[in-house]
mmCIF file of C-alpha atoms in Angstrom:
data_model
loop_
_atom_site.group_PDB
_atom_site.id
_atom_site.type_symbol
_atom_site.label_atom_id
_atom_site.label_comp_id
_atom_site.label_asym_id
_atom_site.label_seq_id
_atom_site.Cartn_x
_atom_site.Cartn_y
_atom_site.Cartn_z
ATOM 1 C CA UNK A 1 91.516 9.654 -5.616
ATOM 2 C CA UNK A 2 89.719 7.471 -3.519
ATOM 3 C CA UNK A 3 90.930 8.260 0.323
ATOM 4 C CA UNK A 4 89.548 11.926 -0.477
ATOM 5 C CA UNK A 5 86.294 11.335 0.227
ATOM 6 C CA UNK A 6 86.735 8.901 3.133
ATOM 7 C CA UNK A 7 88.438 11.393 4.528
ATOM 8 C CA UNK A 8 86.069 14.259 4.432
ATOM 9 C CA UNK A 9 83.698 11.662 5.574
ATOM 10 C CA UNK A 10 85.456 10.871 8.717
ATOM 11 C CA UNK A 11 85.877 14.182 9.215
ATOM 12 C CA UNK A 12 82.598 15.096 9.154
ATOM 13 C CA UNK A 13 81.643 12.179 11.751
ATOM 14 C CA UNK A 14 84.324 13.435 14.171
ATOM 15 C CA UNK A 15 82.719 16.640 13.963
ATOM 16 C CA UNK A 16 79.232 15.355 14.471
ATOM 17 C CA UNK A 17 81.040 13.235 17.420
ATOM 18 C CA UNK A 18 82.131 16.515 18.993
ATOM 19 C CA UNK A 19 79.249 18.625 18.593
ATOM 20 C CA UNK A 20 77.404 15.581 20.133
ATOM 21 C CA UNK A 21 79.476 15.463 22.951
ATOM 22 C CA UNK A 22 78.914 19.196 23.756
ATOM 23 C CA UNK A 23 75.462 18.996 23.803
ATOM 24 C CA UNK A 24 75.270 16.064 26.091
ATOM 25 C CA UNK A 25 77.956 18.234 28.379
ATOM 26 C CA UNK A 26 75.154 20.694 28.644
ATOM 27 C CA UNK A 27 72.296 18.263 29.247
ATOM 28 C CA UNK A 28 74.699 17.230 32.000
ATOM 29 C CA UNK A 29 75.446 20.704 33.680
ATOM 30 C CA UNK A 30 71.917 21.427 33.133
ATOM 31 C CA UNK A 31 70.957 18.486 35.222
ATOM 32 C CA UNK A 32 73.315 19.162 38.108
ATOM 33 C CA UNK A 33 72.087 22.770 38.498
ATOM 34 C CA UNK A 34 68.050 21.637 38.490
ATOM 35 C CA UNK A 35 68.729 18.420 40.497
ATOM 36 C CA UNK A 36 71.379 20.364 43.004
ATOM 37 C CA UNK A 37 69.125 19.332 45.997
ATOM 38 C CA UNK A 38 69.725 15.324 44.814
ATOM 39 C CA UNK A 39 72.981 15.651 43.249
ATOM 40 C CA UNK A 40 75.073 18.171 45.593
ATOM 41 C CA UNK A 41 74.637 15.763 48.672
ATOM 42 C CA UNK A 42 75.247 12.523 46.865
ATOM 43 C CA UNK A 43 78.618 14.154 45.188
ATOM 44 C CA UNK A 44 79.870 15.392 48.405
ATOM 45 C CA UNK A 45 79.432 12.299 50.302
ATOM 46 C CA UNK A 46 81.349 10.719 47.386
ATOM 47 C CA UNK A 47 83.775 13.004 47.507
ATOM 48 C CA UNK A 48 84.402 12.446 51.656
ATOM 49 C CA UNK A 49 83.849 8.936 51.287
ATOM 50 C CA UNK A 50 86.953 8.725 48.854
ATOM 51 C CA UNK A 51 88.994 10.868 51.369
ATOM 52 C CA UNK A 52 87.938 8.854 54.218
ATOM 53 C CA UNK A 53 88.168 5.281 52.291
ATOM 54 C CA UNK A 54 92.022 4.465 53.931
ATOM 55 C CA UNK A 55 90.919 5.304 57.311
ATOM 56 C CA UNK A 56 87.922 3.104 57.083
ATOM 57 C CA UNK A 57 90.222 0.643 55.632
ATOM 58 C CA UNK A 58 92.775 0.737 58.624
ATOM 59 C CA UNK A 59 89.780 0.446 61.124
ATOM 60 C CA UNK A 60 88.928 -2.560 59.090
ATOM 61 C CA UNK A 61 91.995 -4.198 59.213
ATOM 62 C CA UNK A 62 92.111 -4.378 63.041
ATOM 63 C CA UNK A 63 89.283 -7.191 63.042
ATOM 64 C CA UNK A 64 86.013 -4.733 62.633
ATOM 65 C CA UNK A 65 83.401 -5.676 60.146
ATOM 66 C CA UNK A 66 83.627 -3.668 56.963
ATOM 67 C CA UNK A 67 79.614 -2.044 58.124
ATOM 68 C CA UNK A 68 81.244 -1.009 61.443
ATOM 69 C CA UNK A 69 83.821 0.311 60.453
ATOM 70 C CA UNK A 70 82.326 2.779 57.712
ATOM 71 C CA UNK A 71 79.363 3.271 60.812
ATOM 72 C CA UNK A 72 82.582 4.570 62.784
ATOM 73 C CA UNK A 73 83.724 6.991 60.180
ATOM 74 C CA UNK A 74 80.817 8.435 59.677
ATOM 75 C CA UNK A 75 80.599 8.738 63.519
ATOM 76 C CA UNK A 76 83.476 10.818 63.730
ATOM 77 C CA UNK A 77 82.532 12.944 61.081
ATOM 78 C CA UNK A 78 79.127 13.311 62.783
ATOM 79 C CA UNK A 79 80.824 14.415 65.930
ATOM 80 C CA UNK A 80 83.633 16.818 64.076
ATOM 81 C CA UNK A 81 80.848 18.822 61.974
ATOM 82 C CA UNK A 82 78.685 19.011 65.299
ATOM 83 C CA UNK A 83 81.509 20.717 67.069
ATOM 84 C CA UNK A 84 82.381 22.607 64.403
ATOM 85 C CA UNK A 85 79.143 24.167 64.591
ATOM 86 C CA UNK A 86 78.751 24.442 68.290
ATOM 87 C CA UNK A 87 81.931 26.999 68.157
ATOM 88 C CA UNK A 88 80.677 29.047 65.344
ATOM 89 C CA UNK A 89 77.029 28.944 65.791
ATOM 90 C CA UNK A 90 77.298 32.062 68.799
ATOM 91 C CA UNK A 91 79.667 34.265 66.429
ATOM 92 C CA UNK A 92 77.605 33.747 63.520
ATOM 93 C CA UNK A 93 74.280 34.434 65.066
ATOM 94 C CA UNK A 94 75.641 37.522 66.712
ATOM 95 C CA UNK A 95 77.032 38.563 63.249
ATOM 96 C CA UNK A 96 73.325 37.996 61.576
ATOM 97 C CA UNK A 97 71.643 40.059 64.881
ATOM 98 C CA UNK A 98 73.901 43.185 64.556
ATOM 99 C CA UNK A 99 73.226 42.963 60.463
ATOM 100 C CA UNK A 100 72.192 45.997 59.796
ATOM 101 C CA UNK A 101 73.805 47.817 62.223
ATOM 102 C CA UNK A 102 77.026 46.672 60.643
ATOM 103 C CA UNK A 103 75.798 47.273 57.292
ATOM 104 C CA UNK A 104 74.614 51.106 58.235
ATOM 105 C CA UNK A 105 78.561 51.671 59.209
ATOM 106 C CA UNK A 106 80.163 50.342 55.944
ATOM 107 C CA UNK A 107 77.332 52.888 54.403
ATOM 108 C CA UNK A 108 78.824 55.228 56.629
ATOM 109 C CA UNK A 109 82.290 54.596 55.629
ATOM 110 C CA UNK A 110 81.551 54.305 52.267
ATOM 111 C CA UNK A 111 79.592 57.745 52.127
ATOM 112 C CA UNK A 112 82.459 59.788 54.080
ATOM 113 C CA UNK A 113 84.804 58.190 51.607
ATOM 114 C CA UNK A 114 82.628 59.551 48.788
ATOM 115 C CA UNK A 115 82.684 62.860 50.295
ATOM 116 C CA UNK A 116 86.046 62.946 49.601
ATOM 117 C CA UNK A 117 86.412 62.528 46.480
ATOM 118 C CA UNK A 118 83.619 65.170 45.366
ATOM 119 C CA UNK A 119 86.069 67.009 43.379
ATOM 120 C CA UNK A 120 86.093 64.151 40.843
ATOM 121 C CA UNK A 121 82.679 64.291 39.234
ATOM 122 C CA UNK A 122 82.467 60.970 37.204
ATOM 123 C CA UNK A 123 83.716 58.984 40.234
ATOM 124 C CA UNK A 124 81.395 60.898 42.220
ATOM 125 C CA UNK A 125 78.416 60.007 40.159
ATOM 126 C CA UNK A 126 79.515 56.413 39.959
ATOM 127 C CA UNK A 127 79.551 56.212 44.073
ATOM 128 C CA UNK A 128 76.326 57.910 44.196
ATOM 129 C CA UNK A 129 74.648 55.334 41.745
ATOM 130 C CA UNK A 130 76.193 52.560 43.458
ATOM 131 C CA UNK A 131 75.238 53.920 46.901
ATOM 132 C CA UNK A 132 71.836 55.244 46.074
ATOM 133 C CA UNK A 133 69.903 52.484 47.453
ATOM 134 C CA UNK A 134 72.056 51.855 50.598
ATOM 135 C CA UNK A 135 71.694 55.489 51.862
ATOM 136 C CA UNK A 136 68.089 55.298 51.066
ATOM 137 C CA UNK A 137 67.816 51.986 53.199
ATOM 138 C CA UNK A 138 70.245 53.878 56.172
ATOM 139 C CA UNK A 139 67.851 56.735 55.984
ATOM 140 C CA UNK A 140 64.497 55.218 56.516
ATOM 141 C CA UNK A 141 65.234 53.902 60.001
ATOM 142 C CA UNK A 142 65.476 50.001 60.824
ATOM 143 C CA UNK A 143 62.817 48.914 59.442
ATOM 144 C CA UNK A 144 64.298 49.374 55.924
ATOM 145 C CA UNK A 145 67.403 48.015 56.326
ATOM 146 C CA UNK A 146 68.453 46.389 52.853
ATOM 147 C CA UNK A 147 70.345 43.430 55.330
ATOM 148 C CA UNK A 148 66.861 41.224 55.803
ATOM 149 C CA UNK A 149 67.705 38.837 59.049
ATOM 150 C CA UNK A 150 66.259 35.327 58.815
ATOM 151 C CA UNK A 151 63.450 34.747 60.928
ATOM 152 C CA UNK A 152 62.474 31.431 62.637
ATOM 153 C CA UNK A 153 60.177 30.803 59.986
ATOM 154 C CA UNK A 154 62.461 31.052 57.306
ATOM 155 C CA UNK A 155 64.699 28.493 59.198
ATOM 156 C CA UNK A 156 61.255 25.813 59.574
ATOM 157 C CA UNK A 157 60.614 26.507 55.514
ATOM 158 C CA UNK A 158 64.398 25.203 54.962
ATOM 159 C CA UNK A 159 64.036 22.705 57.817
ATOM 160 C CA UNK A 160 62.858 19.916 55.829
ATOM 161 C CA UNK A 161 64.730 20.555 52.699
ATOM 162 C CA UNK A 162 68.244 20.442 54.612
ATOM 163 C CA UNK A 163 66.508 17.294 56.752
ATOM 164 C CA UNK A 164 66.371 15.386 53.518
ATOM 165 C CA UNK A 165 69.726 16.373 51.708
ATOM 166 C CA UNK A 166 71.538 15.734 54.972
ATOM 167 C CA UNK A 167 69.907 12.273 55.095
ATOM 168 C CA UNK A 168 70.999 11.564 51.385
ATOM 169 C CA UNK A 169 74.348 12.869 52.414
ATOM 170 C CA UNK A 170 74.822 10.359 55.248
ATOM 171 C CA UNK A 171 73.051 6.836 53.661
ATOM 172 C CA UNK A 172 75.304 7.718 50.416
ATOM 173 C CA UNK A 173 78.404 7.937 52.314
ATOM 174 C CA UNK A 174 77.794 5.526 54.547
ATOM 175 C CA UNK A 175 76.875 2.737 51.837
ATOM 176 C CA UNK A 176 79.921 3.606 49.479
ATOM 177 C CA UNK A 177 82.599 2.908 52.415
ATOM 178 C CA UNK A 178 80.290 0.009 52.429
ATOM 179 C CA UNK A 179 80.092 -1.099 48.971
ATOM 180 C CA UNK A 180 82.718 0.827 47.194
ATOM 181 C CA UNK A 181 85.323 -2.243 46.969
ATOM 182 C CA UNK A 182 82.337 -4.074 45.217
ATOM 183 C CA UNK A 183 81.712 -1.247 42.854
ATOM 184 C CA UNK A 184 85.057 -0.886 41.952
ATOM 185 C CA UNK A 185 85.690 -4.270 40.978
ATOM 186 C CA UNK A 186 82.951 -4.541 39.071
ATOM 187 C CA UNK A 187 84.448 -1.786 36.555
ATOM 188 C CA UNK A 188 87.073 -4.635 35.640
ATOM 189 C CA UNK A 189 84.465 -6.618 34.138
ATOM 190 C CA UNK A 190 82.893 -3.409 31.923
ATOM 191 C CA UNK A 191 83.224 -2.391 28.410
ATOM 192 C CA UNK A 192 85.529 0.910 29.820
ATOM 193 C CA UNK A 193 89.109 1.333 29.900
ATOM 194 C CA UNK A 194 88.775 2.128 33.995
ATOM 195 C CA UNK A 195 90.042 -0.756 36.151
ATOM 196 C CA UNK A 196 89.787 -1.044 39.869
ATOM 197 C CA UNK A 197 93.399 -1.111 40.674
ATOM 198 C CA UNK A 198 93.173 2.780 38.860
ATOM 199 C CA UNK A 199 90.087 3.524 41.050
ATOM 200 C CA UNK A 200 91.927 2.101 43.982
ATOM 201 C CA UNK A 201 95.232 3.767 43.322
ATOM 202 C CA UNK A 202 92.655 7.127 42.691
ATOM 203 C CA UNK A 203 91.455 6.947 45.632
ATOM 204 C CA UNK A 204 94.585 6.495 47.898
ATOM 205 C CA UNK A 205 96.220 9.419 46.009
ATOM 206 C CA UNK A 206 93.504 11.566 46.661
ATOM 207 C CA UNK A 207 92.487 10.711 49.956
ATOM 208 C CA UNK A 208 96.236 11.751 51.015
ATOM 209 C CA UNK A 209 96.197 15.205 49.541
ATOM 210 C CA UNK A 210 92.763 16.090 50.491
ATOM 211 C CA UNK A 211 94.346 14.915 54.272
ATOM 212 C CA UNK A 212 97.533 16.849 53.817
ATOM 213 C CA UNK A 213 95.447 20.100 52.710
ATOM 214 C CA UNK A 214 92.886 19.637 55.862
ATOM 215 C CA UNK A 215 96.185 19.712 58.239
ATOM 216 C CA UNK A 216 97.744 22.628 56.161
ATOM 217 C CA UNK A 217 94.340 24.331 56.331
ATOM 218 C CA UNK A 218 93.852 23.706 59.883
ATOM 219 C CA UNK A 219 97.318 25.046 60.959
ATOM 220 C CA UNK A 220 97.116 28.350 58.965
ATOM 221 C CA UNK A 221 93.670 28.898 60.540
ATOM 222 C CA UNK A 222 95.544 28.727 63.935
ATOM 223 C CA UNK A 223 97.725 30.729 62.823
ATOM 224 C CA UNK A 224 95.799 33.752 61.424
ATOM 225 C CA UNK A 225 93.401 33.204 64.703
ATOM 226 C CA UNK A 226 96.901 33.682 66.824
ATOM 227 C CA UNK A 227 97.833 36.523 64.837
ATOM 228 C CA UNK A 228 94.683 38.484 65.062
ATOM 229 C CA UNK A 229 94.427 38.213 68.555
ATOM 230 C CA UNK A 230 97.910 39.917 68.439
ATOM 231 C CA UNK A 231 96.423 42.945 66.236
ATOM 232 C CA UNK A 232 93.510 43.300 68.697
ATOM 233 C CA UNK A 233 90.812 42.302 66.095
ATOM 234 C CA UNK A 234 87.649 41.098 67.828
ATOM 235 C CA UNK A 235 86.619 37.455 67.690
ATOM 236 C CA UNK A 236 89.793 36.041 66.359
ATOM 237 C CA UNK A 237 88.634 32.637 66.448
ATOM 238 C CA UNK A 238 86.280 33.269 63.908
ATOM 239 C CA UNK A 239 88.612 34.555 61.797
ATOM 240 C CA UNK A 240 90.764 31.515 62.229
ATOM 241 C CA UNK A 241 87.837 29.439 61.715
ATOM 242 C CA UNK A 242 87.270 31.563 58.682
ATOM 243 C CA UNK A 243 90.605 31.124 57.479
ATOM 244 C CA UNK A 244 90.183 27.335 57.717
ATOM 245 C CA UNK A 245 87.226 26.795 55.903
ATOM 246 C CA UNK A 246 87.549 28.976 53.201
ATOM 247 C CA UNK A 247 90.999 27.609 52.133
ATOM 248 C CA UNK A 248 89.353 24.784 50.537
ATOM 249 C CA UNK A 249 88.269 27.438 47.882
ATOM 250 C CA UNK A 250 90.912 28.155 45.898
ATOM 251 C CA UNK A 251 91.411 32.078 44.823
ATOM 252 C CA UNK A 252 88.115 33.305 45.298
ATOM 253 C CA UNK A 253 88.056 32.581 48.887
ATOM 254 C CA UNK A 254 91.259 33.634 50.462
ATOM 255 C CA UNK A 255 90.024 36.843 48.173
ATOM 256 C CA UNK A 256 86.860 37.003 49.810
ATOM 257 C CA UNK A 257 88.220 36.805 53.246
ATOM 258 C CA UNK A 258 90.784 39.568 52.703
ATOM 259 C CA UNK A 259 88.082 42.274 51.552
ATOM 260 C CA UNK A 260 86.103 40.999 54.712
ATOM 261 C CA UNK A 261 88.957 41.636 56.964
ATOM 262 C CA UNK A 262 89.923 44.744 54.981
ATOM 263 C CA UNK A 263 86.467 45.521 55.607
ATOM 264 C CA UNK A 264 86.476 44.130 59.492
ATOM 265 C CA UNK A 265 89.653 46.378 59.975
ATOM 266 C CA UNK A 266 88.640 49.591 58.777
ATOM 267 C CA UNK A 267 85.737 49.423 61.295
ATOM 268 C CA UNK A 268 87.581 48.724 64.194
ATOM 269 C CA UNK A 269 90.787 50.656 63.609
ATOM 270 C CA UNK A 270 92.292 54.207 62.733
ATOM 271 C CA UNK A 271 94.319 55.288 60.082
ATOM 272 C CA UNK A 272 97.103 52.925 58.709
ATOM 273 C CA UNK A 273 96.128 50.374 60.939
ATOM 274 C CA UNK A 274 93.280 49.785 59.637
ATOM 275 C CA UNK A 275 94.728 47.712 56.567
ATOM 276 C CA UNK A 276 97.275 45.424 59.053
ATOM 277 C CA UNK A 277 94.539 42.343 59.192
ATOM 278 C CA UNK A 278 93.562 42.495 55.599
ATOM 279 C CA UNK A 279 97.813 42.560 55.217
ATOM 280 C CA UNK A 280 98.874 40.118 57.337
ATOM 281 C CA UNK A 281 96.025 37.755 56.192
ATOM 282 C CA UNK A 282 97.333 38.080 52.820
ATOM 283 C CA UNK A 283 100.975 37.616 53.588
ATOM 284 C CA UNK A 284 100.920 34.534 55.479
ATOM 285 C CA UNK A 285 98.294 33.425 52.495
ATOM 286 C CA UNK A 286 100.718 33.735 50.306
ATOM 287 C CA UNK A 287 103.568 32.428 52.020
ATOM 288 C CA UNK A 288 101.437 29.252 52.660
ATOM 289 C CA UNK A 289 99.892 28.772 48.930
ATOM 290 C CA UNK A 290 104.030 29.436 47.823
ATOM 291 C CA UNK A 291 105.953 27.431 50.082
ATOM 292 C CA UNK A 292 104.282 25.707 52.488
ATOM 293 C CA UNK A 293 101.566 23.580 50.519
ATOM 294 C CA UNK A 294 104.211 22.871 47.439
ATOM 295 C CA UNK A 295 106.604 21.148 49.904
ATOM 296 C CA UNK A 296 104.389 19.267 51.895
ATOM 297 C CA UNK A 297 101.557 17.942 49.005
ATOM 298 C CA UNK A 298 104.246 16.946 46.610
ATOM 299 C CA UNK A 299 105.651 17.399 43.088
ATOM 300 C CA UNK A 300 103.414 14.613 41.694
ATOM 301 C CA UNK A 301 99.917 17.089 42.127
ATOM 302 C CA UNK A 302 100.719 20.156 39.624
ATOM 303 C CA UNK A 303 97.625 20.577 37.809
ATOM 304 C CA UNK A 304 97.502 23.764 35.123
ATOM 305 C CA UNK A 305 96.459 26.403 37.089
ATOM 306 C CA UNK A 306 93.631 27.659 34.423
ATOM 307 C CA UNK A 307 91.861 23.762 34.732
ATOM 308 C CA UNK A 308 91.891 24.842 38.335
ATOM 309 C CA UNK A 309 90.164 28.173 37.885
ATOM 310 C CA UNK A 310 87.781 26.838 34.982
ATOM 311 C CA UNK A 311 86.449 23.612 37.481
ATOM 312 C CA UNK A 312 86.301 25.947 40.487
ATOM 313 C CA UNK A 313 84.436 28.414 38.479
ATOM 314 C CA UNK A 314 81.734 25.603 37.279
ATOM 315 C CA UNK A 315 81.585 24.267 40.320
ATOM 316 C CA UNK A 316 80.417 26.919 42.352
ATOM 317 C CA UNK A 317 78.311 28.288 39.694
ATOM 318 C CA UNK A 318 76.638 24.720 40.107
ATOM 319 C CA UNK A 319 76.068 24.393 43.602
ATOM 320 C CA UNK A 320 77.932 27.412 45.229
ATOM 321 C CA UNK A 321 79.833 26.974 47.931
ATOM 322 C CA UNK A 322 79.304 23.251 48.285
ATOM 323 C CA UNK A 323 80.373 23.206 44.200
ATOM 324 C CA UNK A 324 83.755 25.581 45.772
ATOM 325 C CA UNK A 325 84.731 22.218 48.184
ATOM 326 C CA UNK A 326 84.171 19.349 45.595
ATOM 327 C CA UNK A 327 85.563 21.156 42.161
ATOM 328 C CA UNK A 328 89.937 20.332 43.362
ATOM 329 C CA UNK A 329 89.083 16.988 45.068
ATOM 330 C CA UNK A 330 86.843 15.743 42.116
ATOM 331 C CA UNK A 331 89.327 17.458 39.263
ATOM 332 C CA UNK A 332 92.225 15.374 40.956
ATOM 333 C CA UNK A 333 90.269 12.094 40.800
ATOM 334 C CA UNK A 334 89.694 12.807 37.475
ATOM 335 C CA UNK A 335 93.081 13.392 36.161
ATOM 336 C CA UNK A 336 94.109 10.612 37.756
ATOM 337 C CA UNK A 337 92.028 8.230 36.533
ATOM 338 C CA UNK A 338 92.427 9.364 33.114
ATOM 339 C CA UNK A 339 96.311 8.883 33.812
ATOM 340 C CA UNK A 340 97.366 12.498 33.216
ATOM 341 C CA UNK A 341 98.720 13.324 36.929
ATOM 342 C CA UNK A 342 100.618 10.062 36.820
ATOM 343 C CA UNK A 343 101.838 10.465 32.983
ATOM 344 C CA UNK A 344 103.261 13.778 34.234
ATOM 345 C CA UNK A 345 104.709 12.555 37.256
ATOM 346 C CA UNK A 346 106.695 9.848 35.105
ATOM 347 C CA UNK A 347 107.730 12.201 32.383
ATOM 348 C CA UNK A 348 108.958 14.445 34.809
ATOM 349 C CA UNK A 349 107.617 17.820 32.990
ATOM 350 C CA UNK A 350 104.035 18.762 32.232
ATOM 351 C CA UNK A 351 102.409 21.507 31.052
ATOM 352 C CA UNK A 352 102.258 22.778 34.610
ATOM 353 C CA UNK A 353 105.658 21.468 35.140
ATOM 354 C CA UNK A 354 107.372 24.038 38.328
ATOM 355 C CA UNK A 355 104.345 25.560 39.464
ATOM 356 C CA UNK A 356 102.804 25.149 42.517
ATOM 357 C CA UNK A 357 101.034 22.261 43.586
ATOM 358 C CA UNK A 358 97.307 22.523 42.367
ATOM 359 C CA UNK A 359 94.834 21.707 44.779
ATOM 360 C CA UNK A 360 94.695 23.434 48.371
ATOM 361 C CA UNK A 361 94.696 25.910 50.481
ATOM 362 C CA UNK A 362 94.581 29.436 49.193
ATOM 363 C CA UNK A 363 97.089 31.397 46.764
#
């Protein structure tokens, strides 16, 4: 008679704990979207400074100070992002310059294919709505091309604002290979459950599969560069480049790049071969995200494949396509240090027990 209503009173406190906690959720996505300028740079040096914590380790353990060593690291990545940019900057400028031309030849394309199906009258309408605007734009002559190029004072208005988040970028990741061994030990002495041999252990885990996935990554961009060049598609190493970069965004990039090559064939090619690149971009895609990137990341880093989608999702509804690179390393972390990833691991099932290994290159 008694325990009744203790219990309805506990239950109504772990309801008023939950409903708590989903509020301060929102307070906290609703900070990260208005404070993305702060918060975007300072997560993604986080992020790289966790994958780049072993190397900065192994520098230290030849006889370097702890300060030179992280200086070194972030050296390297200084110099890698520099030349990364030095070999796309020419493609990507020439893509921005012929804009609109570009854009008046999918309108093109898109209006022939229209014409086609004018026997169908509520598919026609539907093209027409969608294309209204765009054949308005194509008509009018240059000038009112919907495709606005940035100007050079569009690029001085962002100049500062980039200036500032790539400084918080680089003093955040510098000072956590710096100070992260301090930081995590201090956790042992909190009121939390986290310890620093977790954070550690964490760290090492991810750092390994964020490495393994760059390699992957880097080798299928290769590879679709090499096999566009065999197709005859222009500026192949773009696409590879492409290829490379967008991997880190699980589904909705390799999907983006296939409609762009889709897209990229049907202006350069005739007929059937106009859908090879799109094809064989999706084949080897999927012959990577099935085979190759299970074997080589391990059965230890299945993660349900809907947590993937939902953080990816959040993520780049955040921050966009920074939010697309941090969402699978800082999901990983996560699980790990709340113990899942290793609690499946040991139990040897899981509710994404056989599928393919979660974080990575593209599906």
């Amino acid at each position: 008679m008694d325990t009744q209503p203790e219990t309805h009173l506990m239950n109504h406190r772990a309801a008023q704990t939950l409903f708590l906690g989903l509020l301060a959720l929102i307070a906290v996505f609703a900070a990260l979207r208005v404070g993305q300028g702060l918060f975007a740079p300072v997560v993604a040096a986080l992020v790289l400074g966790v994958v780049c914590a072993p190397p900065t380790d192994a520098i230290e353990r030849i006889g370097l100070p702890r300060t030179v060593s992280a200086l070194l690291v972030l050296g390297g990545f200084a110099v890698f992002a520099s030349t990364l940019f030095v070999l796309i900057e020419p493609t990507v400028t020439r893509a921005i310059r012929n804009a609109p031309s570009i854009w008046r030849e999918v309108t093109d394309m898109l209006e022939a294919f229209r014409a086609t199906l004018a026997g169908v009258e509520e598919l026609q309408q539907t093209v027409e709505g969608a294309l209204g605007g765009a054949q308005d734009g194509a008509s009018g002559g240059p000038q009112d091309s919907p495709v606005q190029v940035p100007g050079l004072m569009d690029a001085l208005a962002l100049a500062p604002s980039f200036a500032a988040q790539l400084l918080i970028f680089a003093g955040t990741f510098y000072f956590f290979l710096v100070g992260r061994r301090d930081i995590y030990e201090r956790t042992d002495r909190g009121p939390t459950w986290i310890s620093s041999g977790m954070l550690f252990r964490a760290e090492r885990r991810v750092s390994r599969y964020f490495l393994t996935i760059t390699l992957i990554n880097a080798t299928f961009g290769v590879l679709i560069g090499g096999v566009m060049t065999l197709i005859g598609l222009p500026q192949p190493m773009l696409w590879g480049m492409a290829a490379f970069l967008i991997n880190f965004v699980l589904y909705l990039g390799p999907a983006v790049l296939a409609v762009a090559l889709a897209a990229a064939g049907i202006l350069t090619f005739d007929g059937p071969m106009s859908f090879v690149p799109a094809l064989a971009y999706l084949a080897l895609n999927m012959t990577e995200g099935q085979f190759v990137t299970p074997s080589l990341v391990g059965r230890n880093m299945h993660v349900n494949p809907l947590l993937v989608f939902v953080s990816l999702v959040v993520w780049l509804w955040l921050w966009g396509p920074v939010g697309g690179v941090v969402a699978i390393p800082v999901l990983v972390w996560s699980l790990y240090v709340l113990g899942h990833l290793d609690r499946d691991a040991r139990d040897g099932a899981g509710p994404a027990g056989g599928r393919r290994a979660a974080p990575g290159a593209g599906t």
